[in-house]
């Protein structure tokens, strides 16, 4: 193996740890034997591990010689929520199995991306590749460039203040993995974005870096035109619906920010409460050592408080790991949406500018020149795409927040249930009479 | 020993070492409103007060508190709180209670009563008073003595104090205690007339004895050690509990902010609006629920505080024992020295140093008559000393016996009360958890409708 076996994080997925060669090195096809980790056993029961010797020219590992029948039955099993567009899903993407890679220049984490699809755009029914955060960032930039009229989902925050958060702690990596998984799933759900060629490449290419170098030339028409901002021309009137969306997003981001601060404050208070509880419980133990008949009851109370402390710690961890990241994601989402709205404004401005220029040039025939028509098309496409995306976004937002807040309520309920159980179990102990005196 | 005669003055000064009745070691402390007077095991009505209240069922309550202004001893105006003490006797047959006495007392009078009891019943673990000033407060509680919550908790504490006295087999019969409940005017003078302040052991004497006593009863040493530890651990517990309460308050109150922001957010939402709004309301309910929860917990803290102060009462009994023991040791030592002196004088040898011996050496020997006189005097002193030692010994043993009986009674009471306190604390926690589950379940339902 080239580059030596990478140090692996304890895998958070159900799979066993597997050593693997450096995923981003330009490994020869032979080196890929022992290859990118195979999908977990529960996904493809029929696969045989001998097949990993097969390397296909398109990259990616073969998903094994599973019969089409088992693939589709698999897809049926994996079918989760209803597809937003009402069609049966034909694309499934998962992010899991984070692994740490230690190299001379840097240390970083890669995640395994598993894709299953029956779409014709994919040569194989299944792919498994490894990607790092940089690659996700590249994908997002590409999507923004190539699909400027659409809302691109946000990535978790790029930069992490070193020393404050441990980039390699299990909790941080797991939080990030979930966010990256969400990111890809949102793209998968999008009827336009999911067919984007960059997305395809991201999911399937064995060597993404090679593709990255090519990427420069692939600007689309729309992307090009958006670069030419109508200089200095002010928007005549923003359509009401887009104005409303803008205002909504402003207030929305504001409220989320407030909720984020409140949640952080709650965590802080809970941690301080926990600190005191950790001192409180043991005092009952100390007292218990002085007593005779009261020794057991006091010790029992001490243990009870200990259980409540443990439950509280779980609650704060969950809030930090599950609740806050999703809030922040949505704030980032709103920010990126606002910039798309701005782009839309620019397109409209450009169109209006051209229109006005035509009106001024009186020598022109009433026939509208071709480039103005193109502008109008662009604008109307943009508006339509954006409207559709906004509706989809609103729906998803509603689902996401419903789930998020219900989850928060659930965690609190579980916390209280644990404490309740502890205190209820101690009542008989407190009430029992000491038999032998 | 001898039976106390029905002499009014005698009644005011019960002999502390005289067992007035057999202390009921199995008596459970009744901290409630109804109290049965101790069984009349002693002889006749000698030690009973006039109205035989110990034979009837008595209800004592401190039912009200009132702010008053008056002039103090230095003729300066002051504000204080007065408490209404009502005594009812319950007729056996129909269980109806009749108000027999009702008067107002202030905290300082309670203190006076207790100080009196400490002097006259040194072998009893005298119930403590509720704290004079609010301690172990967490931030919300006012440390102000005039604060209504503090006054209310003190009212309950004072009632508890009186009930403890009334349920104690020995203390309940005390005349001064009876007068405290029944004679409003002139009571202070009556107490002071007993001269109890003069009879009190000086602090200095007690301290001296504690350091110098050679052979105290081992059980008292252990008890003193225990009471020190108990005091230390309960103070620690109360301090940390106050901090815990403070933090818990913070957690609940911050959740109230969710109420406001959910409401604001719901204004810009269409389908999500209602769910958010109603969930926000539940967050407000959650935030405000902590006030009652923590108020209940204060009662638990008060129960712990009582036993914190009881530790001091235990120590007082130990100190008395040390004092008596030291007294005894000193008397024995003194007697031995006198005997030696006597012997030396009789035989003519001088082994012990004495001033007389010294002056004799310097100024010449004394005459045989002088020596005779001295020997005679010493012999008398020795005889007296022997009698004193005998009675001190007896006193000491009686004290230990009676004190230990009360200590056993106290231990039973303590174990029972603290167990009850822990149970009520657990019940409070259970109630708090159930409320929490309720609120969050309601909120979850609102979220599900989003």
Short mmCIF file of N, CA and C in Angstrom, two decimals, chain B residues 159-282:
data_model
loop_
_atom_site.label_atom_id
_atom_site.label_comp_id
_atom_site.label_asym_id
_atom_site.label_seq_id
_atom_site.Cartn_x
_atom_site.Cartn_y
_atom_site.Cartn_z
N UNK B 159 -43.40 27.75 65.34
CA UNK B 159 -44.46 26.81 65.72
C UNK B 159 -43.85 25.43 65.96
N UNK B 160 -42.97 25.05 65.06
CA UNK B 160 -42.30 23.77 65.20
C UNK B 160 -41.53 23.69 66.52
N UNK B 161 -40.88 24.76 66.88
CA UNK B 161 -40.13 24.83 68.14
C UNK B 161 -41.05 24.56 69.33
N UNK B 162 -42.18 25.24 69.35
CA UNK B 162 -43.11 25.05 70.47
C UNK B 162 -43.66 23.64 70.51
N UNK B 163 -43.92 23.10 69.32
CA UNK B 163 -44.44 21.73 69.27
C UNK B 163 -43.39 20.74 69.76
N UNK B 164 -42.15 20.98 69.44
CA UNK B 164 -41.08 20.12 69.94
C UNK B 164 -41.04 20.14 71.45
N UNK B 165 -41.17 21.37 72.02
CA UNK B 165 -41.15 21.48 73.47
C UNK B 165 -42.33 20.73 74.07
N UNK B 166 -43.48 20.95 73.47
CA UNK B 166 -44.69 20.35 74.03
C UNK B 166 -44.68 18.84 73.94
N UNK B 167 -43.97 18.30 72.97
CA UNK B 167 -43.95 16.85 72.86
C UNK B 167 -42.78 16.22 73.60
N UNK B 168 -41.96 17.04 74.22
CA UNK B 168 -40.86 16.47 74.99
C UNK B 168 -41.35 16.09 76.37
N UNK B 169 -41.09 14.88 76.79
CA UNK B 169 -41.68 14.38 78.05
C UNK B 169 -41.32 15.21 79.28
N UNK B 170 -40.15 15.84 79.23
CA UNK B 170 -39.73 16.60 80.41
C UNK B 170 -40.00 18.09 80.23
N UNK B 171 -39.61 18.60 79.08
CA UNK B 171 -39.72 20.03 78.88
C UNK B 171 -41.16 20.51 78.90
N UNK B 172 -42.07 19.63 78.50
CA UNK B 172 -43.45 20.08 78.37
C UNK B 172 -44.03 20.47 79.73
N UNK B 173 -43.39 20.01 80.80
CA UNK B 173 -43.96 20.29 82.11
C UNK B 173 -43.41 21.55 82.74
N UNK B 174 -42.52 22.18 82.05
CA UNK B 174 -41.89 23.33 82.68
C UNK B 174 -42.86 24.49 82.85
N UNK B 175 -42.79 25.10 84.04
CA UNK B 175 -43.72 26.17 84.37
C UNK B 175 -43.51 27.38 83.48
N UNK B 176 -42.27 27.72 83.28
CA UNK B 176 -41.97 28.91 82.48
C UNK B 176 -42.49 28.73 81.05
N UNK B 177 -42.38 27.52 80.56
CA UNK B 177 -42.90 27.23 79.23
C UNK B 177 -44.41 27.42 79.24
N UNK B 178 -45.04 26.93 80.28
CA UNK B 178 -46.49 27.07 80.39
C UNK B 178 -46.88 28.55 80.42
N UNK B 179 -46.15 29.32 81.20
CA UNK B 179 -46.44 30.75 81.29
C UNK B 179 -46.18 31.45 79.97
N UNK B 180 -45.20 30.97 79.26
CA UNK B 180 -44.90 31.55 77.95
C UNK B 180 -46.13 31.47 77.05
N UNK B 181 -46.84 30.35 77.19
CA UNK B 181 -48.01 30.16 76.35
C UNK B 181 -49.25 30.88 76.88
N UNK B 182 -49.23 31.19 78.17
CA UNK B 182 -50.48 31.64 78.79
C UNK B 182 -50.43 33.04 79.40
N UNK B 183 -49.27 33.48 79.79
CA UNK B 183 -49.20 34.76 80.51
C UNK B 183 -48.48 35.79 79.66
N UNK B 184 -49.27 36.69 79.06
CA UNK B 184 -48.65 37.63 78.14
C UNK B 184 -47.81 38.67 78.89
N UNK B 185 -48.48 39.41 79.77
CA UNK B 185 -47.76 40.46 80.48
C UNK B 185 -46.86 39.88 81.55
N UNK B 186 -45.76 40.55 81.80
CA UNK B 186 -44.93 40.18 82.95
C UNK B 186 -44.14 38.89 82.83
N UNK B 187 -44.28 38.24 81.71
CA UNK B 187 -43.59 36.97 81.59
C UNK B 187 -42.08 37.15 81.64
N UNK B 188 -41.62 38.17 80.94
CA UNK B 188 -40.16 38.40 80.91
C UNK B 188 -39.61 38.60 82.32
N UNK B 189 -40.37 39.39 83.10
CA UNK B 189 -39.90 39.63 84.46
C UNK B 189 -39.85 38.33 85.25
N UNK B 190 -40.89 37.52 85.06
CA UNK B 190 -40.96 36.25 85.77
C UNK B 190 -39.73 35.38 85.46
N UNK B 191 -39.40 35.33 84.19
CA UNK B 191 -38.23 34.51 83.80
C UNK B 191 -36.97 35.06 84.44
N UNK B 192 -36.83 36.37 84.34
CA UNK B 192 -35.60 36.96 84.88
C UNK B 192 -35.50 36.77 86.37
N UNK B 193 -36.67 36.76 87.02
CA UNK B 193 -36.65 36.58 88.47
C UNK B 193 -36.11 35.22 88.88
N UNK B 194 -36.16 34.27 88.01
CA UNK B 194 -35.59 32.96 88.38
C UNK B 194 -34.09 33.06 88.55
N UNK B 195 -33.54 34.14 88.05
CA UNK B 195 -32.09 34.32 88.19
C UNK B 195 -31.30 33.34 87.37
N UNK B 196 -31.88 32.87 86.29
CA UNK B 196 -31.22 31.80 85.54
C UNK B 196 -29.91 32.27 84.92
N UNK B 197 -29.87 33.59 84.60
CA UNK B 197 -28.64 34.07 83.97
C UNK B 197 -27.43 33.87 84.87
N UNK B 198 -27.69 34.04 86.19
CA UNK B 198 -26.58 33.88 87.11
C UNK B 198 -26.17 32.42 87.22
N UNK B 199 -27.15 31.55 87.05
CA UNK B 199 -26.83 30.13 87.21
C UNK B 199 -26.11 29.57 85.99
N UNK B 200 -26.16 30.31 84.92
CA UNK B 200 -25.54 29.78 83.70
C UNK B 200 -24.04 29.62 83.87
N UNK B 201 -23.50 28.57 83.32
CA UNK B 201 -22.05 28.36 83.37
C UNK B 201 -21.39 29.37 82.48
N UNK B 202 -20.31 29.92 82.96
CA UNK B 202 -19.62 30.89 82.11
C UNK B 202 -18.92 30.18 80.97
N UNK B 203 -18.88 30.86 79.86
CA UNK B 203 -18.26 30.31 78.67
C UNK B 203 -16.80 29.95 78.93
N UNK B 204 -16.19 30.81 79.68
CA UNK B 204 -14.77 30.64 79.95
C UNK B 204 -14.54 29.37 80.75
N UNK B 205 -15.40 29.21 81.76
CA UNK B 205 -15.27 28.01 82.60
C UNK B 205 -15.45 26.76 81.75
N UNK B 206 -16.43 26.82 80.88
CA UNK B 206 -16.73 25.65 80.04
C UNK B 206 -15.56 25.35 79.11
N UNK B 207 -15.01 26.39 78.54
CA UNK B 207 -13.88 26.21 77.63
C UNK B 207 -12.70 25.61 78.35
N UNK B 208 -12.44 26.13 79.50
CA UNK B 208 -11.35 25.63 80.33
C UNK B 208 -11.52 24.14 80.63
N UNK B 209 -12.74 23.80 81.01
CA UNK B 209 -13.03 22.40 81.33
C UNK B 209 -12.81 21.50 80.13
N UNK B 210 -13.25 21.96 78.98
CA UNK B 210 -13.12 21.16 77.77
C UNK B 210 -11.67 20.79 77.50
N UNK B 211 -10.81 21.75 77.74
CA UNK B 211 -9.40 21.48 77.45
C UNK B 211 -8.74 20.62 78.51
N UNK B 212 -9.19 20.81 79.75
CA UNK B 212 -8.44 20.20 80.83
C UNK B 212 -9.01 18.91 81.37
N UNK B 213 -10.21 18.59 80.99
CA UNK B 213 -10.81 17.39 81.56
C UNK B 213 -9.99 16.16 81.16
N UNK B 214 -9.80 15.25 82.11
CA UNK B 214 -8.91 14.12 81.82
C UNK B 214 -9.67 12.87 81.41
N UNK B 215 -10.83 12.68 82.00
CA UNK B 215 -11.49 11.39 81.81
C UNK B 215 -12.98 11.49 81.49
N UNK B 216 -13.34 12.19 80.45
CA UNK B 216 -14.77 12.26 80.17
C UNK B 216 -15.29 10.93 79.65
N UNK B 217 -16.60 10.76 79.77
CA UNK B 217 -17.25 9.56 79.27
C UNK B 217 -17.01 9.45 77.76
N UNK B 218 -16.56 8.28 77.33
CA UNK B 218 -16.19 8.11 75.93
C UNK B 218 -17.34 8.41 74.98
N UNK B 219 -18.55 8.07 75.42
CA UNK B 219 -19.69 8.29 74.54
C UNK B 219 -19.88 9.77 74.24
N UNK B 220 -19.58 10.59 75.24
CA UNK B 220 -19.74 12.01 75.01
C UNK B 220 -18.68 12.55 74.07
N UNK B 221 -17.48 11.98 74.15
CA UNK B 221 -16.45 12.39 73.20
C UNK B 221 -16.90 12.07 71.78
N UNK B 222 -17.42 10.85 71.62
CA UNK B 222 -17.89 10.46 70.29
C UNK B 222 -19.03 11.35 69.83
N UNK B 223 -19.93 11.64 70.76
CA UNK B 223 -21.09 12.46 70.41
C UNK B 223 -20.65 13.84 69.97
N UNK B 224 -19.67 14.38 70.69
CA UNK B 224 -19.20 15.71 70.34
C UNK B 224 -18.60 15.69 68.93
N UNK B 225 -17.83 14.66 68.70
CA UNK B 225 -17.21 14.51 67.39
C UNK B 225 -18.29 14.41 66.30
N UNK B 226 -19.30 13.59 66.59
CA UNK B 226 -20.40 13.43 65.64
C UNK B 226 -21.10 14.76 65.37
N UNK B 227 -21.36 15.51 66.45
CA UNK B 227 -22.12 16.76 66.25
C UNK B 227 -21.29 17.76 65.46
N UNK B 228 -19.97 17.75 65.64
CA UNK B 228 -19.12 18.62 64.83
C UNK B 228 -19.23 18.25 63.36
N UNK B 229 -19.11 16.95 63.10
CA UNK B 229 -19.18 16.49 61.71
C UNK B 229 -20.55 16.78 61.10
N UNK B 230 -21.58 16.52 61.89
CA UNK B 230 -22.93 16.74 61.39
C UNK B 230 -23.12 18.21 61.00
N UNK B 231 -22.65 19.08 61.87
CA UNK B 231 -22.79 20.50 61.60
C UNK B 231 -22.05 20.86 60.31
N UNK B 232 -20.85 20.34 60.19
CA UNK B 232 -20.06 20.65 59.01
C UNK B 232 -20.72 20.13 57.73
N UNK B 233 -21.20 18.89 57.76
CA UNK B 233 -21.74 18.33 56.53
C UNK B 233 -23.08 18.98 56.15
N UNK B 234 -23.90 19.30 57.14
CA UNK B 234 -25.18 19.93 56.80
C UNK B 234 -24.96 21.35 56.29
N UNK B 235 -24.00 22.07 56.88
CA UNK B 235 -23.74 23.42 56.34
C UNK B 235 -23.30 23.33 54.90
N UNK B 236 -22.40 22.39 54.64
CA UNK B 236 -21.91 22.23 53.27
C UNK B 236 -23.07 21.93 52.35
N UNK B 237 -23.93 21.00 52.80
CA UNK B 237 -25.06 20.60 51.99
C UNK B 237 -25.97 21.79 51.69
N UNK B 238 -26.24 22.60 52.71
CA UNK B 238 -27.14 23.73 52.52
C UNK B 238 -26.52 24.76 51.58
N UNK B 239 -25.21 24.95 51.69
CA UNK B 239 -24.56 25.91 50.81
C UNK B 239 -24.67 25.47 49.36
N UNK B 240 -24.34 24.19 49.11
CA UNK B 240 -24.36 23.72 47.73
C UNK B 240 -25.80 23.69 47.21
N UNK B 241 -26.73 23.30 48.08
CA UNK B 241 -28.12 23.26 47.65
C UNK B 241 -28.58 24.63 47.19
N UNK B 242 -28.14 25.67 47.91
CA UNK B 242 -28.53 27.02 47.53
C UNK B 242 -27.98 27.35 46.14
N UNK B 243 -26.76 26.92 45.86
CA UNK B 243 -26.18 27.18 44.54
C UNK B 243 -26.92 26.39 43.47
N UNK B 244 -27.26 25.14 43.80
CA UNK B 244 -28.02 24.31 42.86
C UNK B 244 -29.34 25.00 42.52
N UNK B 245 -30.01 25.51 43.55
CA UNK B 245 -31.29 26.18 43.34
C UNK B 245 -31.11 27.38 42.41
N UNK B 246 -30.06 28.13 42.64
CA UNK B 246 -29.76 29.29 41.83
C UNK B 246 -29.62 28.91 40.36
N UNK B 247 -28.85 27.88 40.09
CA UNK B 247 -28.59 27.46 38.71
C UNK B 247 -29.85 26.93 38.07
N UNK B 248 -30.60 26.16 38.83
CA UNK B 248 -31.83 25.58 38.29
C UNK B 248 -32.78 26.70 37.89
N UNK B 249 -32.82 27.71 38.71
CA UNK B 249 -33.65 28.88 38.42
C UNK B 249 -33.25 29.48 37.08
N UNK B 250 -31.96 29.62 36.89
CA UNK B 250 -31.45 30.18 35.63
C UNK B 250 -31.89 29.37 34.43
N UNK B 251 -31.75 28.04 34.53
CA UNK B 251 -32.12 27.18 33.39
C UNK B 251 -33.57 27.38 33.01
N UNK B 252 -34.45 27.33 34.02
CA UNK B 252 -35.88 27.46 33.72
C UNK B 252 -36.21 28.83 33.13
N UNK B 253 -35.65 29.86 33.74
CA UNK B 253 -36.03 31.21 33.31
C UNK B 253 -35.59 31.51 31.88
N UNK B 254 -34.42 31.00 31.49
CA UNK B 254 -33.96 31.28 30.13
C UNK B 254 -34.93 30.68 29.10
N UNK B 255 -35.53 29.56 29.44
CA UNK B 255 -36.50 28.96 28.52
C UNK B 255 -37.66 29.89 28.23
N UNK B 256 -37.92 30.82 29.16
CA UNK B 256 -38.99 31.77 28.93
C UNK B 256 -38.74 32.61 27.67
N UNK B 257 -37.46 32.79 27.36
CA UNK B 257 -37.15 33.57 26.15
C UNK B 257 -37.65 32.90 24.88
N UNK B 258 -37.70 31.57 24.93
CA UNK B 258 -38.24 30.86 23.77
C UNK B 258 -39.67 31.32 23.50
N UNK B 259 -40.42 31.52 24.59
CA UNK B 259 -41.82 31.93 24.43
C UNK B 259 -41.93 33.16 23.57
N UNK B 260 -41.09 34.14 23.88
CA UNK B 260 -41.17 35.41 23.17
C UNK B 260 -40.76 35.27 21.72
N UNK B 261 -39.62 34.56 21.51
CA UNK B 261 -39.12 34.50 20.13
C UNK B 261 -40.00 33.60 19.25
N UNK B 262 -40.59 32.55 19.84
CA UNK B 262 -41.50 31.72 19.04
C UNK B 262 -42.70 32.55 18.61
N UNK B 263 -43.16 33.39 19.53
CA UNK B 263 -44.30 34.24 19.20
C UNK B 263 -43.96 35.18 18.05
N UNK B 264 -42.77 35.80 18.14
CA UNK B 264 -42.37 36.71 17.07
C UNK B 264 -42.20 35.97 15.75
N UNK B 265 -41.63 34.80 15.82
CA UNK B 265 -41.39 34.01 14.62
C UNK B 265 -42.71 33.59 13.99
N UNK B 266 -43.65 33.20 14.83
CA UNK B 266 -44.93 32.70 14.30
C UNK B 266 -45.62 33.77 13.47
N UNK B 267 -45.28 35.04 13.74
CA UNK B 267 -45.93 36.12 13.01
C UNK B 267 -45.59 36.11 11.52
N UNK B 268 -44.41 35.59 11.16
CA UNK B 268 -44.05 35.59 9.75
C UNK B 268 -44.32 34.25 9.08
N UNK B 269 -44.84 33.31 9.82
CA UNK B 269 -45.07 31.99 9.23
C UNK B 269 -46.55 31.77 8.93
N UNK B 270 -46.78 30.92 7.92
CA UNK B 270 -48.17 30.64 7.60
C UNK B 270 -48.63 29.38 8.31
N UNK B 271 -48.16 28.22 7.82
CA UNK B 271 -48.65 26.98 8.42
C UNK B 271 -48.03 26.73 9.78
N UNK B 272 -46.80 27.17 9.95
CA UNK B 272 -46.08 26.87 11.19
C UNK B 272 -46.52 27.76 12.34
N UNK B 273 -47.20 28.85 12.02
CA UNK B 273 -47.47 29.88 13.02
C UNK B 273 -48.16 29.41 14.27
N UNK B 274 -49.27 28.71 14.10
CA UNK B 274 -50.05 28.32 15.28
C UNK B 274 -49.27 27.41 16.21
N UNK B 275 -48.64 26.41 15.61
CA UNK B 275 -47.87 25.47 16.42
C UNK B 275 -46.80 26.19 17.23
N UNK B 276 -46.09 27.10 16.57
CA UNK B 276 -45.03 27.84 17.25
C UNK B 276 -45.58 28.67 18.40
N UNK B 277 -46.68 29.35 18.08
CA UNK B 277 -47.26 30.23 19.08
C UNK B 277 -47.65 29.47 20.34
N UNK B 278 -48.37 28.37 20.15
CA UNK B 278 -48.82 27.63 21.34
C UNK B 278 -47.67 26.95 22.06
N UNK B 279 -46.66 26.53 21.29
CA UNK B 279 -45.50 25.95 21.96
C UNK B 279 -44.82 26.99 22.83
N UNK B 280 -44.76 28.22 22.30
CA UNK B 280 -44.16 29.31 23.06
C UNK B 280 -44.87 29.52 24.38
N UNK B 281 -46.17 29.39 24.35
CA UNK B 281 -46.94 29.54 25.58
C UNK B 281 -46.51 28.50 26.60
N UNK B 282 -46.29 27.27 26.15
CA UNK B 282 -45.86 26.23 27.08
C UNK B 282 -44.48 26.53 27.65
#
